[in-house]
CSV table of C-alpha atoms and ligand atoms in Angstrom, one decimal:
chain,number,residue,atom,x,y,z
C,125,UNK,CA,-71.9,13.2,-46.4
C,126,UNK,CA,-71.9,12.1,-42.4
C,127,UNK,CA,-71.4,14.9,-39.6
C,128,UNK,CA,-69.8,14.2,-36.6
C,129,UNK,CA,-69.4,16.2,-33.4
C,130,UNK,CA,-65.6,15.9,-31.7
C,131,UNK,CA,-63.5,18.2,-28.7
C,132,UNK,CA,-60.4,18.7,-28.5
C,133,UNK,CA,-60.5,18.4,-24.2
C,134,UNK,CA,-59.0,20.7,-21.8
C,135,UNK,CA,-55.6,18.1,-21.1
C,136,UNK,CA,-54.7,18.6,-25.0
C,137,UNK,CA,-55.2,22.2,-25.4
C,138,UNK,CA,-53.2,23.3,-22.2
C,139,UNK,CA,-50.7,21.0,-23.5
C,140,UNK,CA,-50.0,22.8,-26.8
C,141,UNK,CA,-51.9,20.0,-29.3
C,142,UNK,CA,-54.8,21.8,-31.0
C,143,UNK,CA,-52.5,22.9,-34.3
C,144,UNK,CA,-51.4,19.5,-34.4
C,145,UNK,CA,-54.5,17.3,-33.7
C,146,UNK,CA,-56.7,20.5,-36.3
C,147,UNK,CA,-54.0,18.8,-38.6
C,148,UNK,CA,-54.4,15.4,-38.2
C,149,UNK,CA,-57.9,16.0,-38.9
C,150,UNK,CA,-57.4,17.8,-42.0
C,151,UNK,CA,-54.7,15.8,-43.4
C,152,UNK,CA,-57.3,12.9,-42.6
C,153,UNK,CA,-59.8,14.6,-45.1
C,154,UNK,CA,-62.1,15.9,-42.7
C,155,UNK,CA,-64.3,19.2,-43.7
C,156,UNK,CA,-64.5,21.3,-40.4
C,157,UNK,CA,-68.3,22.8,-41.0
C,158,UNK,CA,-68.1,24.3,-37.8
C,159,UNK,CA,-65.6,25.3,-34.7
C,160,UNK,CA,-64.6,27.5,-31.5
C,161,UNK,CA,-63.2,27.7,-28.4
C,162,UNK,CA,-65.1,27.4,-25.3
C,163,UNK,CA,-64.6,27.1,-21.9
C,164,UNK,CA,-67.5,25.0,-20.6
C,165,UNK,CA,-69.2,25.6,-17.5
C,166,UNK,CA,-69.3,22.5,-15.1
C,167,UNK,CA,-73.2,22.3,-15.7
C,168,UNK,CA,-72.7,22.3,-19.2
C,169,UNK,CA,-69.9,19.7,-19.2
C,170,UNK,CA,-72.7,17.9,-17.3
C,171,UNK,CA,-75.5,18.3,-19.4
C,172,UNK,CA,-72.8,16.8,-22.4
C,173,UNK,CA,-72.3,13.7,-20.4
C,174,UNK,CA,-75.9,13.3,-19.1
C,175,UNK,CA,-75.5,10.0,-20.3
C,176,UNK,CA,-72.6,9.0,-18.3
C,177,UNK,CA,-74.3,10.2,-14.7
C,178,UNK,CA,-74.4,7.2,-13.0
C,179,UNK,CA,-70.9,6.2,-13.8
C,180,UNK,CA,-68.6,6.3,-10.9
C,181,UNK,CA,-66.5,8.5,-12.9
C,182,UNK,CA,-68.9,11.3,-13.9
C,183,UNK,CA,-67.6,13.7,-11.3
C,184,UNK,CA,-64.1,13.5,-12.3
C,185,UNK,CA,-65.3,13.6,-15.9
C,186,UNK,CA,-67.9,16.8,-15.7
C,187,UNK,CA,-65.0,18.5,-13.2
C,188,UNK,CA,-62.2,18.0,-16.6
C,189,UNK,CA,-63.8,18.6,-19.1
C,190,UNK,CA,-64.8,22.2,-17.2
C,191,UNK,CA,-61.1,23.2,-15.8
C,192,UNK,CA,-59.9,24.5,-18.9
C,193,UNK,CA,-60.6,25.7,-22.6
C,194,UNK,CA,-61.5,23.0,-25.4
C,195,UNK,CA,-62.5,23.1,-29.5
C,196,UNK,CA,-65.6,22.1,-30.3
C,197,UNK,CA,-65.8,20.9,-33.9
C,198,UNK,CA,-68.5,19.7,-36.3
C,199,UNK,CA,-66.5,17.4,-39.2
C,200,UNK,CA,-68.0,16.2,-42.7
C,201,UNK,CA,-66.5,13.1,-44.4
C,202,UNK,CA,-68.5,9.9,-45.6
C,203,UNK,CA,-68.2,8.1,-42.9
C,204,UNK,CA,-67.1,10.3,-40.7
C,205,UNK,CA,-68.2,9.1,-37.1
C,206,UNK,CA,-66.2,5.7,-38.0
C,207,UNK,CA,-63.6,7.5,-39.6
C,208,UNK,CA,-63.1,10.0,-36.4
C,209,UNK,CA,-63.2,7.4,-33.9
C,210,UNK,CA,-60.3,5.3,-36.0
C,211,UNK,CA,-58.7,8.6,-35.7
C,212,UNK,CA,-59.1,9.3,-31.9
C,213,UNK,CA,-58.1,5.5,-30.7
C,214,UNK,CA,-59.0,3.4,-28.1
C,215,UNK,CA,-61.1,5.0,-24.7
C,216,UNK,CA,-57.5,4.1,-22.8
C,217,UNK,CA,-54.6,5.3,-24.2
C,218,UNK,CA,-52.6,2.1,-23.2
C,219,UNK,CA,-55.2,0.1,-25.5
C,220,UNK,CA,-55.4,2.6,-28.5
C,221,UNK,CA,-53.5,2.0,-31.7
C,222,UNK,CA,-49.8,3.6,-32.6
C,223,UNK,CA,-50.6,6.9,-35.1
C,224,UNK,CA,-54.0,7.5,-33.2
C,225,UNK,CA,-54.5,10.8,-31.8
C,226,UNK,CA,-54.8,8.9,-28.1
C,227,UNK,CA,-51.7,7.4,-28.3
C,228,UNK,CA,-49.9,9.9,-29.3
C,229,UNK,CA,-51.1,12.8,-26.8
C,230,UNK,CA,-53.4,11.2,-23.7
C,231,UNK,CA,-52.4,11.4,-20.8
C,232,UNK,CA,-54.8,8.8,-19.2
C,233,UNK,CA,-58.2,6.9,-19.9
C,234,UNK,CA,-60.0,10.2,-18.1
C,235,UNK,CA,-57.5,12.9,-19.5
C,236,UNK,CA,-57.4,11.1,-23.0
C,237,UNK,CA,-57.3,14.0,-25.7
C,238,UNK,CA,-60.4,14.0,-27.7
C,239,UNK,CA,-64.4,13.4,-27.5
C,240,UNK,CA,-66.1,11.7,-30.9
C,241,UNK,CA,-69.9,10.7,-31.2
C,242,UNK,CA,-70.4,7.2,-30.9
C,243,UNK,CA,-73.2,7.1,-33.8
C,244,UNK,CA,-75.7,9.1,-36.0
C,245,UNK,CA,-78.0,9.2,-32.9
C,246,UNK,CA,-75.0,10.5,-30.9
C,247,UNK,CA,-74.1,12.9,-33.5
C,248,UNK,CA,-77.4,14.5,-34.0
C,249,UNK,CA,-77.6,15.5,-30.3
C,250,UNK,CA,-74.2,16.5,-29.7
C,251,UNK,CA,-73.8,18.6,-32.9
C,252,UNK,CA,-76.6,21.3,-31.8
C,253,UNK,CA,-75.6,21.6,-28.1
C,254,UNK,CA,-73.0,23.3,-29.2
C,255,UNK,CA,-73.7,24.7,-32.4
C,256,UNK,CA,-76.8,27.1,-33.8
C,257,UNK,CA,-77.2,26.2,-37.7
C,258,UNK,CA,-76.2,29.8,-38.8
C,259,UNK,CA,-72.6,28.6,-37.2
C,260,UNK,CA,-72.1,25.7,-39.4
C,261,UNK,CA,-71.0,26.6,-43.1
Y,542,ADP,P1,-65.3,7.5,-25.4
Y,542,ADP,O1,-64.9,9.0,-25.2
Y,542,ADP,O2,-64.1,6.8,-26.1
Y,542,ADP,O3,-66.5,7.4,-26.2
Y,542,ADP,P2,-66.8,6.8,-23.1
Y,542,ADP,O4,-68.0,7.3,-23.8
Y,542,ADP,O5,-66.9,5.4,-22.6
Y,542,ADP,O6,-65.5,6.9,-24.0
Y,542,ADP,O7,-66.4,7.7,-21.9
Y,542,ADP,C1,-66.5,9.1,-22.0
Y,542,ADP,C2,-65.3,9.7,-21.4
Y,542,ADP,O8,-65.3,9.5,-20.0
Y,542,ADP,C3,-64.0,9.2,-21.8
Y,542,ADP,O9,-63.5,9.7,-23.1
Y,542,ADP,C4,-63.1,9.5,-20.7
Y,542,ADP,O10,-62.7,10.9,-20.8
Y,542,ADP,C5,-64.0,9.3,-19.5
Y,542,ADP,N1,-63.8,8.0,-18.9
Y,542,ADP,C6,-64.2,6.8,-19.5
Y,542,ADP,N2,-63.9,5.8,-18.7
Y,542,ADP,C7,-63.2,6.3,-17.6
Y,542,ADP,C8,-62.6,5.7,-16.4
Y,542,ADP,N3,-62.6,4.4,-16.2
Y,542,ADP,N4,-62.1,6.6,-15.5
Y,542,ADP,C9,-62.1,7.9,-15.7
Y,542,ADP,N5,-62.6,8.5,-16.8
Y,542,ADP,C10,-63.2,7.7,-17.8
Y,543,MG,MG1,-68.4,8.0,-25.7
């Protein structure tokens, strides 16, 4: 069984779409091993995207991703950093396929819904930044 790491970000949960999006997941056949809500600080919004620093869009990222509440998850599924990123859609909603969680609630390539880890790497790192191992059943 794969883990992955995903958020639901600050634009979807102040618009009313965790229920639906914890659905989507579920009905997708996703186990959720672990999840809360959190409001991140800016320098931990920053330490999340470290990797994205020198992109011109970091400080409108970090500044986001900080200005509200979001759910942190940990999902199990084989497959399951494939399976989540099918699920999200494309980066920009205007490229991401109809039934993807993108498409259906982003507002904008920055504002766009939901974080996934790109790969097992990605996944190992991002899992434990936000969760110790006596929160994940
Ligand atoms: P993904 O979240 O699909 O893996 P990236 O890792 O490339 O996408 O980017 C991380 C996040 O940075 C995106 O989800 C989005 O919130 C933001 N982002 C990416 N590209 C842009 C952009 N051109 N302008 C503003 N924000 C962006
Ligand atoms: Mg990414």
């Amino acid at each position: 069984m794969e883990r992955t790491f995903a958020i639901i970000k600050p634009d979807a949960v102040a618009n009313g779409h965790t229920g639906k999006i914890i659905d989507m997941i579920l009905g997708a056949g996703f186990k959720i091993v672990g999840m809360k809500l959190k409001h991140l600080s800016l320098k931990e919004a920053q330490g999340f995207y470290a990797v994205h620093s020198a992109r011109p869009f970091f400080g409108e990222l970090t500044e986001f991703m900080s200005e509200g509440p979001v759910v942190v998850l940990a999902l199990e599924k084989e497959g399951a950093i494939k399976a989540w990123r099918d699920l999200m859609g494309a980066t920009n909603p205007a490229n991401a396929a109809e039934g993807t969680i993108r498409k259906m609630f982003a507002e904008s390539v920055g504002r766009n819904s939901v974080h996934g880890s790109d790969a097992p790497e990605t996944a190992a790192v991002e899992i434990p930044y936000f969760f110790a191992a006596t929160e994940l059943v």
